[in-house]
Short mmCIF file of C-alpha atoms (C1' of nucleotides) in Angstrom, two decimals:
data_model
loop_
_atom_site.label_atom_id
_atom_site.label_comp_id
_atom_site.label_asym_id
_atom_site.label_seq_id
_atom_site.Cartn_x
_atom_site.Cartn_y
_atom_site.Cartn_z
CA MET A 1 -8.74 40.28 4.20
CA SER A 2 -9.30 38.12 7.19
CA LYS A 3 -7.55 34.81 7.54
CA VAL A 4 -9.62 31.95 6.25
CA TYR A 5 -9.47 28.44 7.56
CA LYS A 6 -8.59 26.22 4.66
CA PRO A 7 -10.49 22.99 4.97
CA SER A 8 -9.07 19.94 3.29
CA PRO A 9 -11.33 17.29 1.79
CA ILE A 10 -12.00 14.52 4.26
CA SER A 11 -10.76 11.36 2.72
CA GLY A 12 -13.30 8.60 2.52
CA PHE A 13 -16.24 10.99 2.64
CA PRO A 14 -16.95 11.71 -1.00
CA GLU A 15 -18.78 14.81 -2.20
CA TYR A 16 -19.54 15.67 -5.78
CA LEU A 17 -20.22 18.71 -7.92
CA PRO A 18 -23.84 19.20 -9.02
CA GLU A 19 -23.27 17.74 -12.50
CA ILE A 20 -21.91 14.52 -10.98
CA ARG A 21 -24.42 14.32 -8.18
CA ARG A 22 -27.20 14.53 -10.77
CA VAL A 23 -25.90 11.33 -12.36
CA GLU A 24 -25.73 9.65 -8.97
CA GLN A 25 -29.31 10.76 -8.33
CA GLN A 26 -30.43 9.34 -11.67
CA TRP A 27 -28.83 6.03 -10.72
CA ILE A 28 -30.62 6.02 -7.40
CA ASP A 29 -33.94 6.83 -9.10
CA HIS A 30 -33.47 3.99 -11.54
CA ILE A 31 -32.48 1.44 -8.93
CA ARG A 32 -35.39 2.50 -6.78
CA SER A 33 -37.89 2.13 -9.58
CA VAL A 34 -36.63 -1.37 -10.40
CA PHE A 35 -36.85 -2.37 -6.72
CA GLU A 36 -40.40 -1.05 -6.51
CA SER A 37 -41.40 -2.80 -9.72
CA TYR A 38 -40.86 -6.09 -7.85
CA GLY A 39 -42.97 -4.91 -4.94
CA PHE A 40 -40.23 -4.04 -2.50
CA CYS A 41 -41.31 -1.26 -0.18
CA ASN A 42 -39.01 1.36 1.22
CA ILE A 43 -38.00 2.06 4.77
CA GLU A 44 -35.42 4.31 6.33
CA THR A 45 -33.76 3.56 9.62
CA PRO A 46 -31.78 6.00 11.75
CA ALA A 47 -28.09 6.58 11.07
CA VAL A 48 -27.39 5.36 14.57
CA GLU A 49 -28.15 2.14 16.39
CA GLU A 50 -27.38 1.00 19.86
CA ILE A 51 -23.90 -0.47 19.96
CA GLU A 52 -25.45 -3.50 21.60
CA VAL A 53 -27.57 -4.03 18.47
CA LEU A 54 -24.67 -3.58 16.07
CA MET A 55 -22.57 -6.05 18.00
CA ALA A 56 -25.33 -8.58 18.58
CA LYS A 57 -23.97 -11.01 16.03
CA GLY A 58 -20.80 -11.35 18.01
CA GLU A 59 -17.57 -9.47 17.56
CA THR A 60 -17.48 -7.69 14.25
CA ASP A 61 -14.24 -6.54 12.72
CA LYS A 62 -15.94 -3.69 10.91
CA GLU A 63 -14.62 -0.40 12.22
CA ILE A 64 -17.57 1.27 13.90
CA TYR A 65 -17.92 5.02 14.44
CA ALA A 66 -19.32 5.73 17.89
CA LEU A 67 -21.35 8.80 18.81
CA SER A 68 -20.40 11.38 21.38
CA ARG A 69 -21.24 15.00 22.22
CA LEU A 70 -18.44 17.52 22.59
CA GLN A 71 -20.29 19.31 25.40
CA ALA A 72 -21.41 16.16 27.11
CA ASP A 73 -21.08 15.91 30.85
CA PRO A 74 -18.58 13.10 31.44
CA LYS A 75 -21.10 11.44 33.71
CA ASP A 76 -23.83 11.56 31.05
CA LYS A 77 -23.59 8.29 29.17
CA SER A 78 -26.84 8.69 27.21
CA ASP A 79 -25.18 9.03 23.78
CA SER A 80 -22.23 6.77 24.32
CA ARG A 81 -24.33 3.67 23.75
CA LEU A 82 -24.93 4.78 20.13
CA ALA A 83 -22.92 4.26 16.96
CA LEU A 84 -23.29 4.76 13.20
CA ARG A 85 -24.55 1.74 11.32
CA PHE A 86 -21.98 -0.12 9.19
CA ASP A 87 -24.54 -1.91 7.04
CA GLN A 88 -28.29 -2.10 6.58
CA THR A 89 -28.85 -5.74 7.33
CA VAL A 90 -28.36 -5.50 11.06
CA PRO A 91 -30.68 -2.48 11.36
CA LEU A 92 -33.21 -4.38 9.24
CA ALA A 93 -33.15 -7.30 11.63
CA ARG A 94 -33.66 -4.95 14.56
CA TYR A 95 -36.46 -3.08 12.71
CA THR A 96 -38.27 -6.25 11.76
CA ALA A 97 -38.13 -7.61 15.28
CA GLN A 98 -39.31 -4.31 16.71
CA HIS A 99 -42.26 -3.86 14.34
CA PHE A 100 -42.99 -7.53 14.00
CA ASN A 101 -46.70 -7.28 14.71
CA GLU A 102 -47.32 -4.47 12.24
CA LEU A 103 -45.43 -5.92 9.27
CA VAL A 104 -46.79 -8.19 6.56
CA PHE A 105 -44.68 -11.28 5.85
CA PRO A 106 -42.83 -12.15 3.72
CA PHE A 107 -41.52 -8.67 4.35
CA LYS A 108 -39.97 -7.30 1.15
CA ARG A 109 -38.16 -4.07 1.72
CA TYR A 110 -35.52 -1.95 0.03
CA GLN A 111 -33.32 0.65 1.63
CA ILE A 112 -31.03 3.16 -0.08
CA GLN A 113 -29.08 4.93 2.61
CA LYS A 114 -25.58 5.73 3.71
CA VAL A 115 -23.54 3.57 6.03
CA TRP A 116 -20.19 4.25 7.72
CA ARG A 117 -17.05 2.24 8.29
CA GLY A 118 -13.87 3.64 9.75
CA GLU A 119 -11.51 1.71 7.52
CA ARG A 120 -8.50 2.99 5.61
CA PRO A 121 -9.95 4.55 2.49
CA GLN A 122 -8.87 3.65 -1.04
CA ILE A 123 -10.45 4.15 -4.42
CA GLY A 124 -13.66 2.18 -4.19
CA ARG A 125 -13.46 1.99 -0.45
CA GLU A 126 -14.94 5.00 1.26
CA ARG A 127 -15.76 5.57 4.89
CA GLU A 128 -19.20 6.96 4.10
CA PHE A 129 -21.08 5.25 1.30
CA TYR A 130 -24.46 4.32 -0.10
CA GLN A 131 -25.77 0.82 -0.05
CA CYS A 132 -28.87 -0.19 -1.96
CA ASP A 133 -30.30 -3.21 -0.18
CA ILE A 134 -33.17 -5.48 -0.97
CA ASP A 135 -34.11 -8.17 1.49
CA VAL A 136 -36.99 -10.52 2.08
CA LEU A 137 -37.71 -11.78 5.58
CA ALA A 138 -40.24 -14.46 6.40
CA VAL A 139 -41.47 -16.19 9.52
CA ASP A 140 -40.09 -19.73 10.02
CA ASN A 141 -39.76 -20.58 6.33
CA LEU A 142 -38.64 -18.52 3.38
CA PRO A 143 -39.31 -20.10 -0.02
CA LEU A 144 -36.26 -20.56 -2.24
CA HIS A 145 -37.99 -18.57 -4.95
CA PHE A 146 -36.78 -15.46 -3.23
CA ASP A 147 -33.17 -16.64 -3.49
CA ALA A 148 -33.78 -16.76 -7.22
CA GLU A 149 -35.56 -13.44 -7.38
CA MET A 150 -32.59 -11.48 -6.01
CA PRO A 151 -30.30 -11.91 -9.04
CA ALA A 152 -33.16 -11.13 -11.40
CA VAL A 153 -33.83 -7.82 -9.68
CA ILE A 154 -30.18 -6.90 -9.45
CA TYR A 155 -29.53 -7.74 -13.07
CA GLU A 156 -32.27 -5.38 -14.14
CA ALA A 157 -31.14 -2.65 -11.77
CA LEU A 158 -27.49 -2.75 -12.83
CA MET A 159 -28.08 -3.22 -16.55
CA GLY A 160 -30.11 -0.01 -16.58
CA LEU A 161 -27.13 2.02 -15.42
CA ASP A 162 -25.33 1.82 -18.76
CA ILE A 163 -22.14 0.35 -17.30
CA GLY A 164 -21.76 -2.57 -19.70
CA ASN A 165 -22.55 -6.18 -19.04
CA ILE A 166 -22.63 -7.68 -15.61
CA GLN A 167 -22.42 -11.21 -14.29
CA ILE A 168 -23.93 -12.43 -11.08
CA LYS A 169 -22.05 -15.31 -9.52
CA ILE A 170 -24.06 -17.62 -7.33
CA SER A 171 -23.10 -20.36 -4.94
CA ASN A 172 -24.41 -22.06 -1.84
CA ARG A 173 -22.31 -22.20 1.29
CA LYS A 174 -23.82 -25.51 2.37
CA ILE A 175 -21.95 -27.27 -0.41
CA LEU A 176 -18.55 -26.21 0.85
CA ILE A 177 -19.53 -26.54 4.51
CA GLY A 178 -20.72 -30.09 3.87
CA LEU A 179 -17.51 -30.95 2.12
CA LEU A 180 -15.39 -29.47 4.92
CA GLN A 181 -17.32 -31.52 7.48
CA THR A 182 -16.77 -34.66 5.46
CA LEU A 183 -13.07 -33.95 5.09
CA GLU A 184 -12.94 -33.13 8.82
CA ILE A 185 -11.43 -29.71 8.21
CA LYS A 186 -12.04 -27.70 11.38
CA ASP A 187 -10.81 -24.23 10.49
CA VAL A 188 -13.80 -23.28 8.37
CA ILE A 189 -13.26 -19.53 8.52
CA SER A 190 -9.65 -19.52 7.31
CA THR A 191 -10.38 -22.12 4.68
CA THR A 192 -13.35 -20.32 3.20
CA ARG A 193 -11.48 -17.02 3.27
CA ILE A 194 -8.66 -18.49 1.24
CA ILE A 195 -10.95 -20.19 -1.24
CA ASP A 196 -12.82 -16.92 -1.66
CA LYS A 197 -9.57 -15.42 -2.99
CA LEU A 198 -9.29 -17.92 -5.83
CA ASP A 199 -9.99 -15.19 -8.36
CA LYS A 200 -7.28 -12.99 -6.95
CA ILE A 201 -4.42 -15.32 -6.08
CA GLY A 202 -5.13 -18.19 -8.46
CA GLU A 203 -5.10 -21.95 -7.94
CA ASP A 204 -1.44 -22.07 -6.96
CA GLY A 205 -1.90 -19.31 -4.41
CA VAL A 206 -4.87 -21.08 -2.86
CA ARG A 207 -2.99 -24.36 -2.81
CA LYS A 208 -0.06 -22.74 -1.05
CA SER A 209 -2.16 -20.87 1.51
CA LEU A 210 -4.33 -23.87 2.35
CA SER A 211 -1.28 -26.01 2.90
CA GLU A 212 0.86 -23.51 4.81
CA GLU A 213 -1.75 -21.56 6.75
CA VAL A 214 -4.35 -24.20 7.52
CA GLY A 215 -2.29 -27.34 7.14
CA ILE A 216 -4.64 -29.18 4.81
CA SER A 217 -3.38 -32.33 3.12
CA GLU A 218 -2.48 -32.41 -0.55
CA GLN A 219 -5.30 -34.80 -1.29
CA ASN A 220 -7.93 -32.67 0.45
CA ILE A 221 -6.70 -29.56 -1.30
CA ASP A 222 -7.20 -31.33 -4.60
CA THR A 223 -10.78 -32.06 -3.66
CA LEU A 224 -11.40 -28.50 -2.47
CA LEU A 225 -10.00 -27.07 -5.69
CA LYS A 226 -11.98 -29.49 -7.79
CA LEU A 227 -15.08 -28.15 -6.09
CA SER A 228 -14.26 -24.48 -6.07
CA THR A 229 -13.22 -24.27 -9.70
CA ILE A 230 -16.63 -25.41 -10.89
CA LYS A 231 -18.34 -22.79 -13.01
CA THR A 232 -21.56 -23.49 -14.87
CA ARG A 233 -25.06 -22.19 -15.26
CA ASP A 234 -26.45 -25.60 -16.05
CA ALA A 235 -27.91 -27.49 -13.09
CA ALA A 236 -27.33 -30.88 -14.71
CA VAL A 237 -23.65 -30.12 -15.30
CA LEU A 238 -23.34 -28.96 -11.71
CA LYS A 239 -24.89 -32.19 -10.41
CA THR A 240 -22.54 -34.34 -12.45
CA ALA A 241 -19.47 -32.40 -11.38
CA LEU A 242 -20.39 -32.56 -7.72
CA SER A 243 -21.38 -36.21 -7.64
CA ALA A 244 -17.92 -37.01 -9.02
CA LEU A 245 -16.56 -35.84 -5.68
CA ASN A 246 -18.41 -38.63 -3.84
CA VAL A 247 -19.35 -36.60 -0.81
CA GLU A 248 -21.63 -38.29 1.69
CA SER A 249 -23.16 -35.32 3.42
CA GLU A 250 -26.69 -34.20 3.98
CA VAL A 251 -25.67 -30.55 4.16
CA PHE A 252 -23.73 -30.88 0.92
CA ASN A 253 -26.70 -32.41 -0.89
CA GLU A 254 -29.07 -29.83 0.50
CA GLY A 255 -26.85 -27.03 -0.82
CA LEU A 256 -26.65 -28.74 -4.18
CA GLU A 257 -30.44 -29.07 -4.42
CA GLU A 258 -30.92 -25.43 -3.48
CA LEU A 259 -28.37 -24.16 -5.94
CA CYS A 260 -29.87 -26.28 -8.73
CA PHE A 261 -33.29 -24.88 -7.92
CA VAL A 262 -32.00 -21.32 -8.22
CA LEU A 263 -30.18 -22.08 -11.49
CA ASP A 264 -33.27 -23.67 -13.01
CA TYR A 265 -35.44 -20.80 -11.90
CA LEU A 266 -33.09 -18.30 -13.52
CA SER A 267 -32.72 -20.12 -16.81
CA PHE A 268 -34.58 -17.28 -18.53
CA MET A 269 -31.69 -14.90 -17.91
CA PRO A 270 -29.48 -13.94 -20.87
CA ASP A 271 -26.22 -15.75 -21.58
CA GLY A 272 -23.45 -14.73 -19.24
CA ALA A 273 -25.74 -12.81 -16.90
CA MET A 274 -25.59 -15.44 -14.21
CA ILE A 275 -23.35 -18.37 -13.34
CA ALA A 276 -22.87 -20.83 -10.52
CA ASP A 277 -19.33 -20.27 -9.26
CA LEU A 278 -18.37 -22.45 -6.31
CA SER A 279 -15.42 -20.30 -5.35
CA ILE A 280 -17.88 -17.75 -4.00
CA VAL A 281 -18.22 -18.28 -0.27
CA ARG A 282 -18.27 -14.74 1.14
CA GLY A 283 -15.67 -14.94 3.88
CA LEU A 284 -17.20 -15.40 7.31
CA ASP A 285 -20.42 -13.40 7.85
CA TYR A 286 -23.88 -14.59 8.68
CA TYR A 287 -24.70 -16.28 5.39
CA THR A 288 -26.00 -19.82 5.64
CA GLY A 289 -27.07 -20.83 2.13
CA THR A 290 -27.21 -19.06 -1.20
CA VAL A 291 -24.52 -16.42 -1.71
CA TYR A 292 -24.03 -13.87 -4.48
CA GLU A 293 -21.33 -11.70 -5.94
CA THR A 294 -21.44 -9.51 -9.00
CA ASN A 295 -18.78 -8.49 -11.50
CA LEU A 296 -18.68 -5.88 -14.23
CA LEU A 297 -17.58 -7.62 -17.39
CA ASP A 298 -16.74 -4.56 -19.46
CA ILE A 299 -14.86 -2.42 -16.95
CA PRO A 300 -11.35 -3.84 -16.57
CA GLU A 301 -10.50 -1.41 -13.74
CA PHE A 302 -13.25 -2.88 -11.66
CA THR A 303 -12.28 -6.24 -10.27
CA SER A 304 -14.10 -6.51 -6.96
CA SER A 305 -17.73 -7.31 -6.39
CA VAL A 306 -20.21 -4.44 -6.81
CA CYS A 307 -23.11 -6.24 -5.34
CA SER A 308 -23.21 -9.14 -2.99
CA GLY A 309 -25.40 -10.83 -0.46
CA GLY A 310 -26.96 -14.09 0.46
CA ARG A 311 -29.31 -16.02 2.67
CA TYR A 312 -29.23 -15.95 6.45
CA ASP A 313 -31.25 -18.19 8.72
CA ASP A 314 -31.71 -16.34 11.95
CA LEU A 315 -30.39 -12.82 11.87
CA ALA A 316 -33.16 -11.46 14.08
CA SER A 317 -32.92 -14.11 16.75
CA SER A 318 -30.95 -11.76 18.97
CA TYR A 319 -33.87 -9.33 19.07
CA ILE A 320 -36.96 -11.52 18.97
CA ASN A 321 -37.91 -14.99 20.02
CA LYS A 322 -38.89 -16.02 16.52
CA LYS A 323 -37.14 -17.54 13.57
CA LEU A 324 -36.94 -15.00 10.74
CA PRO A 325 -34.95 -16.38 7.81
CA GLY A 326 -34.06 -13.89 5.12
CA VAL A 327 -32.28 -13.40 1.85
CA GLY A 328 -30.86 -10.14 0.63
CA ILE A 329 -28.43 -8.46 -1.68
CA SER A 330 -26.85 -5.07 -1.69
CA ILE A 331 -25.50 -2.81 -4.43
CA GLY A 332 -22.40 -0.96 -3.31
CA LEU A 333 -23.52 2.17 -5.08
CA THR A 334 -20.70 4.46 -3.94
CA ARG A 335 -18.01 1.91 -4.65
CA LEU A 336 -19.42 1.37 -8.12
CA PHE A 337 -19.91 5.06 -8.77
CA SER A 338 -16.59 6.31 -7.44
CA VAL A 339 -14.49 3.74 -9.29
CA LEU A 340 -16.28 4.43 -12.58
CA LEU A 341 -16.00 8.17 -12.00
CA GLU A 342 -12.29 7.90 -11.25
CA ASN A 343 -11.71 5.99 -14.48
CA GLY A 344 -13.69 8.34 -16.68
CA TYR A 345 -16.73 6.17 -17.30
CA ILE A 346 -19.21 8.68 -15.87
CA LYS A 347 -20.33 11.42 -18.22
CA PRO A 348 -21.29 14.45 -16.15
CA ALA A 349 -24.87 15.65 -16.49
CA ALA A 350 -25.75 19.29 -17.14
CA LYS A 351 -24.89 21.51 -14.20
CA SER A 352 -28.54 22.44 -13.83
CA PRO A 353 -31.72 20.40 -14.05
CA ALA A 354 -33.50 23.35 -15.70
CA ASP A 355 -34.87 23.03 -19.24
CA ILE A 356 -35.30 26.75 -19.74
CA LEU A 357 -33.65 29.90 -18.49
CA MET A 358 -36.14 32.77 -18.38
CA VAL A 359 -34.37 35.97 -19.31
CA LEU A 360 -35.17 39.00 -17.20
CA PRO A 361 -35.07 41.92 -19.71
CA SER A 362 -35.71 44.68 -17.20
CA GLU A 363 -37.18 45.27 -13.78
CA ASP A 364 -40.49 46.34 -15.46
CA LYS A 365 -40.81 42.94 -17.03
CA ARG A 366 -40.12 40.95 -13.89
CA ALA A 367 -43.83 40.25 -13.26
CA LEU A 368 -44.29 39.07 -16.84
CA ALA A 369 -41.18 36.89 -16.75
CA GLN A 370 -42.17 35.37 -13.46
CA GLN A 371 -45.70 34.69 -14.61
CA THR A 372 -44.50 33.10 -17.84
CA ALA A 373 -42.07 30.92 -15.90
CA GLN A 374 -44.89 29.81 -13.63
CA GLN A 375 -47.08 28.88 -16.62
CA LEU A 376 -44.25 26.84 -18.10
CA ARG A 377 -43.68 25.04 -14.79
CA ALA A 378 -47.37 24.21 -14.69
CA LYS A 379 -46.84 22.48 -18.05
CA GLY A 380 -44.11 20.38 -16.48
CA TYR A 381 -41.01 22.24 -17.60
CA LYS A 382 -38.19 23.10 -15.24
CA VAL A 383 -37.62 26.82 -15.46
CA GLU A 384 -35.12 29.06 -13.79
CA LEU A 385 -35.83 32.80 -13.76
CA TYR A 386 -32.67 34.89 -14.04
CA HIS A 387 -32.26 36.90 -10.88
CA ALA A 388 -31.35 40.39 -12.10
CA PRO A 389 -31.89 42.49 -15.24
CA GLN A 390 -28.25 42.30 -16.22
CA LYS A 391 -26.80 42.50 -19.71
CA ILE A 392 -28.26 39.82 -21.94
CA LYS A 393 -24.74 38.68 -22.65
CA LYS A 394 -24.35 37.86 -18.99
CA GLN A 395 -27.65 36.03 -18.78
CA MET A 396 -26.75 33.98 -21.85
CA ALA A 397 -23.36 33.11 -20.47
CA TYR A 398 -25.07 31.93 -17.32
CA ALA A 399 -27.33 29.60 -19.31
CA GLU A 400 -24.32 28.38 -21.25
CA LYS A 401 -22.28 27.64 -18.14
CA LYS A 402 -25.09 25.76 -16.46
CA ALA A 403 -25.86 23.93 -19.72
CA ILE A 404 -29.50 24.96 -19.70
CA PRO A 405 -30.62 23.92 -23.20
CA PHE A 406 -33.18 26.68 -23.89
CA VAL A 407 -33.38 30.40 -23.20
CA TRP A 408 -36.74 32.14 -23.18
CA PHE A 409 -36.96 35.85 -24.00
CA PRO A 410 -40.08 37.62 -22.79
CA PRO A 411 -40.91 40.62 -25.02
CA PHE A 412 -38.61 43.57 -24.39
CA ASP A 413 -41.50 45.83 -25.36
CA ASP A 414 -45.18 45.05 -25.61
CA ALA A 415 -45.48 44.86 -29.39
CA GLN A 416 -43.09 41.92 -29.62
CA PRO A 417 -43.72 38.18 -29.21
CA HIS A 418 -42.01 35.87 -26.73
CA GLU A 419 -38.97 34.19 -28.22
CA LEU A 420 -37.22 30.91 -27.54
CA LYS A 421 -33.61 30.13 -28.32
CA ASN A 422 -32.13 26.66 -28.65
CA MET A 423 -28.66 26.99 -27.15
CA GLU A 424 -27.28 24.01 -28.98
CA THR A 425 -28.34 24.94 -32.50
CA GLY A 426 -28.51 28.69 -31.96
CA GLU A 427 -32.00 28.80 -33.53
CA GLN A 428 -34.33 31.43 -32.16
CA GLY A 429 -37.94 32.28 -32.97
CA ALA A 430 -41.32 33.44 -31.73
CA ILE A 431 -43.03 31.14 -29.24
CA SER A 432 -45.99 31.00 -26.89
CA VAL A 433 -46.59 29.04 -23.71
CA GLU A 434 -49.41 27.13 -25.41
CA SER A 435 -47.39 26.10 -28.46
CA LEU A 436 -44.21 25.09 -26.62
CA LYS A 437 -43.04 21.55 -27.11
CA LEU A 438 -39.46 20.66 -26.24
"C1'" G B 1 -3.42 -2.28 12.19
"C1'" C B 2 1.26 -3.09 8.77
"C1'" G B 3 4.49 -1.46 4.41
"C1'" G B 4 5.82 1.82 -0.20
"C1'" C B 5 5.24 6.67 -2.44
"C1'" U B 6 3.66 11.95 -2.32
"C1'" G B 7 2.55 17.09 0.06
"C1'" U B 8 4.10 24.11 -4.24
"C1'" A B 9 -2.40 28.71 -6.59
"C1'" G B 10 -9.36 26.31 -6.75
"C1'" C B 11 -7.41 21.94 -10.27
"C1'" U B 12 -3.04 19.45 -12.98
"C1'" C B 13 1.85 20.12 -12.20
"C1'" A B 14 7.15 22.51 -13.19
"C1'" G B 15 10.79 24.49 -10.04
"C1'" U B 16 17.91 19.70 -7.65
"C1'" G B 17 20.68 25.62 -2.14
"C1'" G B 18 20.37 32.21 -4.35
"C1'" U B 19 13.76 37.39 -5.97
"C1'" A B 20 7.36 31.96 -6.18
"C1'" G B 21 6.18 29.78 -11.78
"C1'" A B 22 3.04 27.61 -16.11
"C1'" G B 23 -1.50 25.69 -18.14
"C1'" C B 24 -6.55 25.27 -16.99
"C1'" U B 25 -10.41 27.48 -13.88
"C1'" C B 26 -12.41 32.01 -11.88
"C1'" U B 27 -13.58 37.65 -12.20
"C1'" C B 28 -13.66 41.95 -15.39
"C1'" G B 29 -13.26 44.16 -20.28
"C1'" G B 30 -13.38 43.99 -26.04
"C1'" U B 31 -19.89 50.31 -26.28
"C1'" U B 32 -26.74 49.06 -29.18
"C1'" G B 33 -30.98 43.23 -27.00
"C1'" U B 34 -27.76 37.23 -27.49
"C1'" G B 35 -23.66 32.28 -25.02
"C1'" G B 36 -19.56 29.03 -26.82
"C1'" U B 37 -14.23 30.58 -30.09
"C1'" C B 38 -10.64 34.50 -30.00
"C1'" C B 39 -7.93 38.83 -27.72
"C1'" G B 40 -6.53 41.78 -23.31
"C1'" A B 41 -6.28 42.56 -18.02
"C1'" G B 42 -6.87 40.93 -13.03
"C1'" U B 43 -7.66 37.78 -8.47
"C1'" G B 44 -5.30 33.85 -6.23
"C1'" G B 45 0.43 30.66 -2.43
"C1'" U B 46 3.20 31.20 5.58
"C1'" C B 47 5.75 25.94 -0.81
"C1'" G B 48 1.23 20.72 4.86
"C1'" C B 49 3.08 21.89 9.99
"C1'" G B 50 7.30 22.10 13.73
"C1'" G B 51 12.37 21.96 14.52
"C1'" G B 52 17.53 21.56 12.61
"C1'" U B 53 21.93 22.37 9.06
"C1'" U B 54 23.49 26.87 6.19
"C1'" C B 55 25.44 33.61 4.92
"C1'" A B 56 21.02 31.69 2.39
"C1'" A B 57 16.01 26.15 2.47
"C1'" G B 58 10.17 25.00 -1.71
"C1'" C B 59 14.84 22.09 -2.44
"C1'" C B 60 19.20 18.95 2.53
"C1'" C B 61 18.28 16.38 7.71
"C1'" C B 62 14.86 14.93 11.89
"C1'" G B 63 10.00 14.80 13.64
"C1'" U B 64 4.86 15.27 12.84
"C1'" C B 65 0.25 15.56 10.28
"C1'" A B 66 -2.34 14.68 5.88
"C1'" G B 67 -3.03 12.35 1.24
"C1'" U B 68 -2.31 8.08 -1.81
"C1'" C B 69 -1.25 3.00 -3.29
"C1'" G B 70 -0.69 -2.07 -1.61
"C1'" C B 71 -1.76 -5.77 2.45
"C1'" C B 72 -5.71 -7.23 6.02
"C1'" C B 73 -10.96 -6.87 5.34
"C1'" C B 74 -14.95 -5.47 2.59
"C1'" A B 75 -19.83 -2.52 -0.76
#
RNA sequence: GCGGCUGUAGCUCAGUGGUAGAGCUCUCGGUUGUGGUCCGAGUGGUCGCGGGUUCAAGCCCCGUCAGUCGCCCCA
């Protein structure tokens, strides 16, 4: 026996057995069909972008994987300007700018692809993962209706995955930004970051951090907390609560109007599916208006957002001399899937997609078995032909192990009929291609 | 990037200084053309790696790498 190299799994780069991957594929199929039902069209962009493009929005703290060739001549720099994408929004902005003249606006697209981030992996934080993005980009002006459409699409997509109830939390950054301007709080990034953690560290934690880390006065903290603890799905309630703060700010009022519009538009959604939650601000990032986060209500192990996004005013301005406002949201498919898998919420599918295993009784009957399999496939069934005329016991065990629900026996001699066996019930009887109905 | 914990068979783990183990998985068998259960047999390990202490190290010490959890940040 020769020495084998024993590879270890690469942490942060998940790979699944067929029975698990099939579930992931079903999820992707479902999400895709919901996206398409709203008219989003698909694109794929390359795994790599120019580093210049990825960094265009200023310094990003996302850990980026750069590209290099092992055999590259040190003087050859042709690949060193490339890196793996860390999200799909930046490539979308580049794509839209590049194909501007050939696209129809508003440009509604979805993208289900992998992205890469070189961060320390944990459960629910991989280094290679799928994102399922929908975005709408328009020229100059993007109607607010699209801000309202995002949660509707996402609700449908996630509810179809059989993972319990979900709640989409919506806010508008302008409200908080306006308030911060009025209160003359300069350190917007730190302040929003802390407020964003309200869920995690609680009111007292936020109070402490705002006071110690940003140096905000007691009175201003009270106001900030009064704002960020507002939760309602009723636009009128929201208006009342916010006017009680007496903020004189155009930005603030604009955010309020926008958020009310979205709430009103989504009033058809079921109870609990959607809520305005003013603690949602989404850290720093490029968002300028509406922002979203999504929680799973029935999975206690899952506390972080599975799906977030928002509106951005000018993401493409680095690549084109036009104003292309957009709004988008992204399902963190791998995060969602891997956490649920880890906690036993994912029921593995059958190890094989096949409906029927075609038994191969003997080499003489191979042509018959193959032909029968082909006829069944033409009727839309998925059929695997067993590869060798081994003992029937072996062929059955194979079907059993792969969880193929039916086994088809071609006649062992010409006088006999075809037979079909239901592996679950054990029933077996004569059958013909024409009469088959599973 | 910072801190805690853990590395023994494909997987889950036991083994507290004296011959490397269990369960599950996997392969084969239990005679005619039929799976699961059951029974029997077998494969599989440089105990992460390197050094040190010791007559003797999977076990103790140092280093290192990897994994994992938390923080930062995020899908």
